[in-house]
Amino acid sequence: MGEKELQALKDILEDTNNKQYLIGSWAINFNKETQAFQFDKCEFGGYCEERPVVIDLKGKMIDKGGPII
C-alpha cells in the first residue's frame, strides 16, 4: 500500500458513519485489484459468522457485510 491507500484507510476509520459496520473486525485487508478494503470479522482459526465489510478507496460502501446464513 502507498500513501494514497493509507490516507483512504485513515479517512474510512475516522468516518463515524462506518463505525457500526467496522466494530468487531479482526483484520483489515486491501485488495489491489478491486482497490477496496475488506474488514474481516473472522475469528482466529478462520471461523466466520459474517461476510466482511468492503469499502473502496473513495469511502463508498460496496458491501455492508452481515450474517453468512
Tab-separated table of C-alpha atoms in Angstrom:
chain	number	residue	atom	x	y	z
A	1	MET	CA	0.000	0.000	0.000
A	2	GLY	CA	1.069	3.506	-0.701
A	3	GLU	CA	0.357	6.875	0.864
A	4	LYS	CA	-2.931	7.273	-1.062
A	5	GLU	CA	-4.288	3.973	0.249
A	6	LEU	CA	-3.172	4.673	3.818
A	7	GLN	CA	-4.873	8.081	3.749
A	8	ALA	CA	-8.055	6.465	2.420
A	9	LEU	CA	-7.951	3.885	5.236
A	10	LYS	CA	-7.496	6.650	7.804
A	11	ASP	CA	-10.493	8.521	6.372
A	12	ILE	CA	-12.633	5.364	6.412
A	13	LEU	CA	-11.730	4.626	10.035
A	14	GLU	CA	-12.453	8.203	11.121
A	15	ASP	CA	-15.848	8.358	9.375
A	16	THR	CA	-18.429	7.987	12.148
A	17	ASN	CA	-20.977	6.570	9.666
A	18	ASN	CA	-18.758	3.478	9.275
A	19	LYS	CA	-18.310	2.662	12.973
A	20	GLN	CA	-21.391	0.455	13.215
A	21	TYR	CA	-20.066	-1.703	10.367
A	22	LEU	CA	-16.397	-1.825	11.387
A	23	ILE	CA	-16.750	-2.684	15.079
A	24	GLY	CA	-15.802	-6.318	15.626
A	25	SER	CA	-13.315	-6.511	12.734
A	26	TRP	CA	-10.337	-8.782	13.381
A	27	ALA	CA	-8.361	-7.944	10.233
A	28	ILE	CA	-8.178	-5.272	7.550
A	29	ASN	CA	-7.070	-6.347	4.069
A	30	PHE	CA	-6.526	-4.294	0.912
A	31	ASN	CA	-7.399	-5.823	-2.451
A	32	LYS	CA	-5.207	-4.217	-5.108
A	33	GLU	CA	-7.384	-5.445	-7.988
A	34	THR	CA	-10.673	-4.029	-6.672
A	35	GLN	CA	-8.997	-1.072	-4.917
A	36	ALA	CA	-11.074	-1.767	-1.803
A	37	PHE	CA	-10.552	-2.541	1.868
A	38	GLN	CA	-12.062	-5.642	3.422
A	39	PHE	CA	-12.820	-5.534	7.148
A	40	ASP	CA	-12.869	-9.180	8.143
A	41	LYS	CA	-14.790	-10.435	11.170
A	42	CYS	CA	-13.451	-13.988	11.083
A	43	GLU	CA	-12.078	-15.127	14.419
A	44	PHE	CA	-8.712	-16.777	14.819
A	45	GLY	CA	-8.640	-20.101	13.055
A	46	GLY	CA	-10.823	-18.905	10.184
A	47	TYR	CA	-14.264	-19.290	11.774
A	48	CYS	CA	-16.624	-16.721	10.204
A	49	GLU	CA	-20.166	-15.823	11.172
A	50	GLU	CA	-20.361	-12.741	8.936
A	51	ARG	CA	-19.405	-11.587	5.464
A	52	PRO	CA	-16.694	-8.914	5.539
A	53	VAL	CA	-17.466	-5.226	5.152
A	54	VAL	CA	-15.995	-3.877	1.885
A	55	ILE	CA	-15.293	-0.166	1.327
A	56	ASP	CA	-13.495	1.326	-1.681
A	57	LEU	CA	-10.765	3.996	-1.637
A	58	LYS	CA	-13.292	6.792	-2.027
A	59	GLY	CA	-15.174	5.628	1.071
A	60	LYS	CA	-18.072	4.081	-0.858
A	61	MET	CA	-19.632	1.094	0.885
A	62	ILE	CA	-19.540	-1.851	-1.521
A	63	ASP	CA	-20.828	-4.472	0.931
A	64	LYS	CA	-22.099	-3.819	4.464
A	65	GLY	CA	-21.290	-7.382	5.407
A	66	GLY	CA	-23.657	-9.334	7.574
A	67	PRO	CA	-24.641	-12.844	8.529
A	68	ILE	CA	-23.472	-15.618	6.231
A	69	ILE	CA	-26.640	-17.638	6.766
